[in-house]
Tab-separated table of C-alpha atoms (C1' of nucleotides) in Angstrom:
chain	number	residue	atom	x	y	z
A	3	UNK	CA	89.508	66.307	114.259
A	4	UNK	CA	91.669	68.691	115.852
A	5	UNK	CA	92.025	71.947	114.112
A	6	UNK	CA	95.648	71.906	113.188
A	7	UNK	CA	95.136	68.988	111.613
A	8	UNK	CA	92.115	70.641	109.622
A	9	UNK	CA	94.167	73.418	108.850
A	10	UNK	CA	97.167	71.241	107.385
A	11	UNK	CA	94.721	69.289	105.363
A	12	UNK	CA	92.953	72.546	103.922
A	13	UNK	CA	96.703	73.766	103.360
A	14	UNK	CA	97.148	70.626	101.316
A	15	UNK	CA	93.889	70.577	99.476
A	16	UNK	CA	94.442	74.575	98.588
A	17	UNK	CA	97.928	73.333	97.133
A	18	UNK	CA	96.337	70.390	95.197
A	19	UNK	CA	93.946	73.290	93.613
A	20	UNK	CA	96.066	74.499	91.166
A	21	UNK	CA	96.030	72.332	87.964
A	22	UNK	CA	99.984	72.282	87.652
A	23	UNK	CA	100.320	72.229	90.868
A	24	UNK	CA	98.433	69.072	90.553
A	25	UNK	CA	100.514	67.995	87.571
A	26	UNK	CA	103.636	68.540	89.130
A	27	UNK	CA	101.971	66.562	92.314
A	28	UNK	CA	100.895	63.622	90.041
A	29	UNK	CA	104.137	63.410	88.380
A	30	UNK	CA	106.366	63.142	91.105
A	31	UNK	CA	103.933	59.878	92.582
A	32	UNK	CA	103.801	58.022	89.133
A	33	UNK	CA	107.196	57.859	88.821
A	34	UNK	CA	107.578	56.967	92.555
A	35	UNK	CA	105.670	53.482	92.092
A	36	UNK	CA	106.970	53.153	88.255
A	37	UNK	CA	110.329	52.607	89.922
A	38	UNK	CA	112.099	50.546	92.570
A	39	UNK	CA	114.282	52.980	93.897
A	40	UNK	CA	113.117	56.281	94.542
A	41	UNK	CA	114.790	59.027	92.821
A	42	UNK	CA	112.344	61.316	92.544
A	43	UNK	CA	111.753	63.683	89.976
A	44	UNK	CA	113.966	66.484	88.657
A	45	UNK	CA	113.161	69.666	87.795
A	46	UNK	CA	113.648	69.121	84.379
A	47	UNK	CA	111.196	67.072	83.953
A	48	UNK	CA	108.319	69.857	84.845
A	49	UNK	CA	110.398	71.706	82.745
A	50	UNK	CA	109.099	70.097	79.874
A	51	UNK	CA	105.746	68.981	80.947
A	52	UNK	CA	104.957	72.110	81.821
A	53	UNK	CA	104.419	75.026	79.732
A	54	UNK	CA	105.443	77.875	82.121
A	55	UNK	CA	109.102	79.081	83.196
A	56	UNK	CA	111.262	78.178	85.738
A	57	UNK	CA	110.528	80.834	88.241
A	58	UNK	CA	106.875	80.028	88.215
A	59	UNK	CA	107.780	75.859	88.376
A	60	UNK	CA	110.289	76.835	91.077
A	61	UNK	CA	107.577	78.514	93.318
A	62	UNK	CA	105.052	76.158	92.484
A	63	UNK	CA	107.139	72.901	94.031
A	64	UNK	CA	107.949	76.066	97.034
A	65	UNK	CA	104.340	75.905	97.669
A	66	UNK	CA	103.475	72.438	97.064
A	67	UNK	CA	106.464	71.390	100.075
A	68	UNK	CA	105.355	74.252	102.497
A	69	UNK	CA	101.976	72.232	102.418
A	70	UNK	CA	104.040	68.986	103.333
A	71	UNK	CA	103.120	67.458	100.393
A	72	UNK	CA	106.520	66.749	98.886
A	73	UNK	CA	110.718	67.387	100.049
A	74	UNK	CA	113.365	68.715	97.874
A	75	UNK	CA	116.388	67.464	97.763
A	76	UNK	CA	119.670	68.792	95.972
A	77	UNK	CA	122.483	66.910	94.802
A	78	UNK	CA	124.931	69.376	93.785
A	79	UNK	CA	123.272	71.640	90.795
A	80	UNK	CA	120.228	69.183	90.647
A	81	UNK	CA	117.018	69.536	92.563
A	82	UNK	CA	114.652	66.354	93.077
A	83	UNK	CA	111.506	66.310	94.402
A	84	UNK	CA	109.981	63.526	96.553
A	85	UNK	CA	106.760	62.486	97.401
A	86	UNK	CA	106.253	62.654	101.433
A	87	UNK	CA	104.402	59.644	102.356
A	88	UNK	CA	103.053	60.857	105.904
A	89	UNK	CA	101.180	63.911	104.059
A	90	UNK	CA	99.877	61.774	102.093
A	91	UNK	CA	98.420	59.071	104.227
A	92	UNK	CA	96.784	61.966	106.146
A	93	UNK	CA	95.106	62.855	102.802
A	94	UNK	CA	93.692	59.180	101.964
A	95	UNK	CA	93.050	58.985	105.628
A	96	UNK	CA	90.582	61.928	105.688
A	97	UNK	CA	89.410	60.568	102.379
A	98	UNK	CA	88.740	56.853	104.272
B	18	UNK	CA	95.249	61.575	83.170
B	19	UNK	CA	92.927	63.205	80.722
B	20	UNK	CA	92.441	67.260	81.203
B	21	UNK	CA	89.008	67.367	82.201
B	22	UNK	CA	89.678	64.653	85.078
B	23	UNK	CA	92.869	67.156	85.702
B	24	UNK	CA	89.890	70.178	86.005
B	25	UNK	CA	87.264	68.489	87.925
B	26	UNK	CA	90.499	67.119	90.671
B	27	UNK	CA	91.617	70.398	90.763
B	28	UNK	CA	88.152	71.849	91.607
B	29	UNK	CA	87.196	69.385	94.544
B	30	UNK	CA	90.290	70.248	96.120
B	31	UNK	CA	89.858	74.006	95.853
B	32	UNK	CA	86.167	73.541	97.449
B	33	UNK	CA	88.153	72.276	99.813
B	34	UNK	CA	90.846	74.119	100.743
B	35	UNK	CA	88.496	76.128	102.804
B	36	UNK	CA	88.759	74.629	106.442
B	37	UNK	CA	85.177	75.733	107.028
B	38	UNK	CA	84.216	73.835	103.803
B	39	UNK	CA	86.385	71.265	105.004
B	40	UNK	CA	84.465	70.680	108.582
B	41	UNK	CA	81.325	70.972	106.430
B	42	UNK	CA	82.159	67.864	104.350
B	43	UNK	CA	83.901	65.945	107.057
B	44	UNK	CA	80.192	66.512	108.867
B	45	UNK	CA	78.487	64.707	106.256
B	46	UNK	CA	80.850	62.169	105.369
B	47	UNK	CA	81.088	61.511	108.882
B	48	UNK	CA	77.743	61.076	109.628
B	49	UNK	CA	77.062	59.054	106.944
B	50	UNK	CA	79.587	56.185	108.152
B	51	UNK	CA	78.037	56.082	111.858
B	52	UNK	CA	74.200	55.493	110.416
B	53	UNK	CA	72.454	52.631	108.474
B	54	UNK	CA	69.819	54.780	106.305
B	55	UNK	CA	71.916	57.805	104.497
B	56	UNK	CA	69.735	60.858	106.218
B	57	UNK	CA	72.526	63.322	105.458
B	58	UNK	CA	73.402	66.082	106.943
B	59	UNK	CA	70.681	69.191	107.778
B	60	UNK	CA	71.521	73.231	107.262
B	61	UNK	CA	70.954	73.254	110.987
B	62	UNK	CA	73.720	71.213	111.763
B	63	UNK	CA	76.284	73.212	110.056
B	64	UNK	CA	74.460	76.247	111.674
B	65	UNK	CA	75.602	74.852	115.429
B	66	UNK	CA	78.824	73.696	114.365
B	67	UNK	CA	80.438	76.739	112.468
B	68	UNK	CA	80.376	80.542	113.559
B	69	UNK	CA	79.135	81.760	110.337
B	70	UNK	CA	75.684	83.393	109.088
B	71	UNK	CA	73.411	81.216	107.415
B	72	UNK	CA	74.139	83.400	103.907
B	73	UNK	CA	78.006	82.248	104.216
B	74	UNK	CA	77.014	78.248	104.969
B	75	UNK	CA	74.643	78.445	102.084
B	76	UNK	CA	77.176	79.626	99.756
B	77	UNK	CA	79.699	77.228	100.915
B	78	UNK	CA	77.348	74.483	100.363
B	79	UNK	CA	76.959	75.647	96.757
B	80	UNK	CA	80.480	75.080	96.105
B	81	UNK	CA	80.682	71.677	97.459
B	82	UNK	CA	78.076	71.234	95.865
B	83	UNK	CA	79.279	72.762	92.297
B	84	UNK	CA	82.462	70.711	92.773
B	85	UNK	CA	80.247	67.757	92.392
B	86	UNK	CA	81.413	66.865	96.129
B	87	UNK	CA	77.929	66.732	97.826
B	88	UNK	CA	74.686	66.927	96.561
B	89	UNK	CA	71.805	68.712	97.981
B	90	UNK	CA	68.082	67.393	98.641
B	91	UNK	CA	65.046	69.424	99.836
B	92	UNK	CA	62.269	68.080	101.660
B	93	UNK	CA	59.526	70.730	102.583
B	94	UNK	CA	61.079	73.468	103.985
B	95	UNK	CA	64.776	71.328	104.843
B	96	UNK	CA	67.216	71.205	103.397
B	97	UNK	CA	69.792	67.616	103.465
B	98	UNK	CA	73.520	67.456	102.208
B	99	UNK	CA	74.670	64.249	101.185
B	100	UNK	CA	77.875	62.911	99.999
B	101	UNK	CA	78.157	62.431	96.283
B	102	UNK	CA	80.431	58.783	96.326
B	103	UNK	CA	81.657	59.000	92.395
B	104	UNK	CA	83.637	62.048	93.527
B	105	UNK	CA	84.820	60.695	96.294
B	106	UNK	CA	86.122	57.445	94.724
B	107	UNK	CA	88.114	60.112	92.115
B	108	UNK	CA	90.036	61.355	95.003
B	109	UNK	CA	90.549	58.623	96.395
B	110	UNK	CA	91.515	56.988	93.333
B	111	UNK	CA	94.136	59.989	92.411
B	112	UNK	CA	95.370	59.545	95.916
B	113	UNK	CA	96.089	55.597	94.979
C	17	DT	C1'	136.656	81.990	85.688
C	18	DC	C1'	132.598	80.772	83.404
C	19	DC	C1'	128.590	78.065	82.514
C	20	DA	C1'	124.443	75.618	83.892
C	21	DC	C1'	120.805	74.916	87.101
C	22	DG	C1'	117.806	76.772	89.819
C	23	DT	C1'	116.148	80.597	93.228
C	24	DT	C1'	114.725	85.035	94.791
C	25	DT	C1'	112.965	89.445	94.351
C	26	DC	C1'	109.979	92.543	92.363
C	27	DG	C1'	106.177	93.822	90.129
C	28	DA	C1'	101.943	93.980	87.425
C	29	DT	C1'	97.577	92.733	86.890
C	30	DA	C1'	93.855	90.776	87.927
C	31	DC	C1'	91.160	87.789	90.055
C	32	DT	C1'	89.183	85.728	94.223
C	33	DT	C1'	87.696	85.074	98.773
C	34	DG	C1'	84.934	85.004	102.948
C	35	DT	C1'	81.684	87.229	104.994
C	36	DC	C1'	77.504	89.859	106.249
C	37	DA	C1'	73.130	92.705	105.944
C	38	DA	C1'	69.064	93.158	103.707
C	39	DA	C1'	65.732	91.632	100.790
C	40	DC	C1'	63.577	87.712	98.917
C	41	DT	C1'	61.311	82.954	98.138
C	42	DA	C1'	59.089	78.969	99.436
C	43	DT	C1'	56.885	76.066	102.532
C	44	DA	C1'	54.245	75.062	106.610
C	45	DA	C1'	51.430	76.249	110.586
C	46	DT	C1'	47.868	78.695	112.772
D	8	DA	C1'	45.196	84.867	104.924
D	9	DT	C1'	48.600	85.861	107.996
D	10	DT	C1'	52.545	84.700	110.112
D	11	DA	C1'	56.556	82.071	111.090
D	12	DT	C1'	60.338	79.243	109.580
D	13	DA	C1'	64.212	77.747	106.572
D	14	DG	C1'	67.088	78.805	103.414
D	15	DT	C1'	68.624	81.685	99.155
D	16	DT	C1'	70.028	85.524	96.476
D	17	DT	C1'	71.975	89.910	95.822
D	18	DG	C1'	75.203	93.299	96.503
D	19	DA	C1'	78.905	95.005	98.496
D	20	DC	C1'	83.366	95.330	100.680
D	21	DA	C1'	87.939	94.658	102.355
D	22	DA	C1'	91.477	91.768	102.147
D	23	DG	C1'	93.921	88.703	100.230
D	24	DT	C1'	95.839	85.834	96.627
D	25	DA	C1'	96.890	83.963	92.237
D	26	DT	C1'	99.590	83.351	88.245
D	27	DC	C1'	103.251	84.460	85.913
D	28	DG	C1'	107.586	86.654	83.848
D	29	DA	C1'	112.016	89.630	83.766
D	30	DA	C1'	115.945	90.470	85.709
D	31	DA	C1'	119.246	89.750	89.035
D	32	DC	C1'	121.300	86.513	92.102
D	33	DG	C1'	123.573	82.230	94.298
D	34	DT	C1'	125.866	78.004	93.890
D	35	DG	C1'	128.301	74.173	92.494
D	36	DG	C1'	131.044	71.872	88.817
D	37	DA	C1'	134.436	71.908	84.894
DNA sequence: TCCACGTTTCGATACTTGTCAAACTATAAT
DNA sequence: ATTATAGTTTGACAAGTATCGAAACGTGGA
């Protein structure tokens, strides 16, 4: 395996290490295959899972897309959060 | 997902978010696929592959191995690493 | 304009990390 | 028994990082 892709993975993994982190993570790919369409999830909804404020939720979704593991979207005041497949697939991949 | 799963997810991915921790469990997943009999992986190996002192490799192997990751086997004076599969079927299974 | 949603900046505190050198333990070989 | 080999433990250090909140800010809608 190249390096950059070692690096990118490790990125991922050190992302994954932080138990909301995780939860945030987790929540954003149950609701993907609970659903037909994808909407994602909105920041809300960490919001109340989640018992820290919205500066530390806000950095923690920073940090979980700078590893590649999920995209934000807005639609006009709202933020969603989507899983990104390709990230993903290189995690199960490594995993296979 | 229960909180202790949460915990012990969390924890495997922090052991490896270390790319050096990373290359050492790729190592003995890896070899494990290409070979019949499950010989693992030796402390030399990861000696010729990384550019770290043996102290350093021995500690990272501790964490692997504390994340319940790998587990570790001596024979006489060797030392094997070998892959621990319920942990890996958690990942994958979180991944799913 | 003003509110609601979310972000950024700043900071505090504290914890953690990766690594090595030196000393140590345990096993095997001679 | 002495020596050599394989790995571990300890201790230390420098650097980095983490988590989080308060307060101030930006932005888009009513």
């Amino acid at each position: 395996m190249p390096n950059k892709d070692k690096d990118r993975l490790s990125k991922a993994f050190k992302a994954l290490s932080n138990p909301n982190r995780l939860r945030i993570y987790q929540q954003i790919k149950d609701k993907r295959v609970s659903e037909i369409t994808d909407s994602g999830c909105g920041f809300v909804d960490f919001v109340n899972s989640l018992k820290v404020g919205a500066p530390t939720i806000s950095h923690h979704i920073k940090e979980l897309a700078n590893a590649g593991l999920i995209r934000v979207e807005r639609q006009g005041k709202f933020v969603t959060c989507h899983l990104e497949d390709d990230m993903l697939n290189e995690l199960k991949q490594f995993l296979d």
